[in-house]
Amino acid sequence: MGSLEELLNADSPDVAAVRAAAEKVLSQRAATQADHLAAAVAVRTILTADQLDQVRRSVCDAGPSKDG
């Protein structure tokens, strides 16, 4: 099976193959997101309340720049 992009760019795309490749990509994204959330929860169990407040403040301060 080729990559999703290759399958989509084929002269006659195979719908079943495209669907299977798309489901694989979505499954991988879901697994990555779940890992990210698990890491965030793990961090919360390690840091003190004061440290969590510091992290939250630094994240807010590091938001999008006003210069665009």
Coordinates of C-alpha atoms in Angstrom, one line a residue:
M1 CA 0.0 0.0 0.0
G2 CA 1.4 3.4 -0.9
S3 CA 1.1 6.6 1.0
L4 CA -2.2 8.4 1.3
E5 CA -0.9 11.1 -1.1
E6 CA 0.2 8.5 -3.6
L7 CA -3.1 6.8 -3.5
L8 CA -5.0 10.0 -3.9
N9 CA -2.8 11.1 -6.9
A10 CA -3.3 7.8 -8.7
D11 CA -4.9 7.9 -12.2
S12 CA -7.7 5.7 -10.8
P13 CA -7.7 6.0 -7.0
D14 CA -8.8 2.8 -5.2
V15 CA -11.5 4.0 -2.7
A16 CA -10.9 1.1 -0.4
A17 CA -7.1 1.7 -0.3
V18 CA -7.6 5.4 0.2
R19 CA -10.0 4.7 3.1
A20 CA -7.6 2.2 4.7
A21 CA -4.7 4.6 4.4
A22 CA -6.8 7.5 5.8
E23 CA -7.9 5.3 8.8
K24 CA -4.2 4.5 9.4
V25 CA -3.2 8.1 9.4
L26 CA -6.1 9.0 11.7
S27 CA -5.3 6.2 14.1
Q28 CA -1.7 7.3 14.3
R29 CA -2.8 10.9 15.0
A30 CA -5.2 9.7 17.7
A31 CA -2.4 7.7 19.3
T32 CA -0.1 10.7 19.3
Q33 CA -2.8 12.9 20.8
A34 CA -3.4 10.2 23.5
D35 CA 0.3 10.1 24.3
H36 CA 0.4 13.9 24.5
L37 CA -2.5 13.9 27.0
A38 CA -0.9 11.2 29.1
A39 CA 2.3 13.1 29.3
A40 CA 0.4 16.3 30.3
V41 CA -1.3 14.3 33.1
A42 CA 2.0 12.8 34.2
V43 CA 3.5 16.3 34.4
R44 CA 0.6 17.4 36.6
T45 CA 1.2 14.6 39.0
I46 CA 4.9 15.6 39.4
L47 CA 4.7 19.3 39.7
T48 CA 3.5 21.2 42.8
A49 CA 0.6 23.6 42.6
D50 CA 3.0 26.6 42.5
Q51 CA 5.0 25.0 39.7
L52 CA 1.8 24.4 37.7
D53 CA 0.8 28.0 38.2
Q54 CA 4.3 29.1 36.9
V55 CA 3.9 26.8 33.8
R56 CA 0.4 28.2 33.1
R57 CA 1.6 31.8 33.4
S58 CA 4.6 31.2 31.1
V59 CA 2.4 29.5 28.5
C60 CA 0.0 32.4 28.6
D61 CA 2.9 34.9 28.3
A62 CA 4.3 33.0 25.4
G63 CA 1.1 33.3 23.4
P64 CA 0.9 34.6 19.8
S65 CA 3.0 37.7 19.2
K66 CA 1.2 40.9 18.6
D67 CA 3.4 41.5 15.6
G68 CA 1.7 38.6 13.8

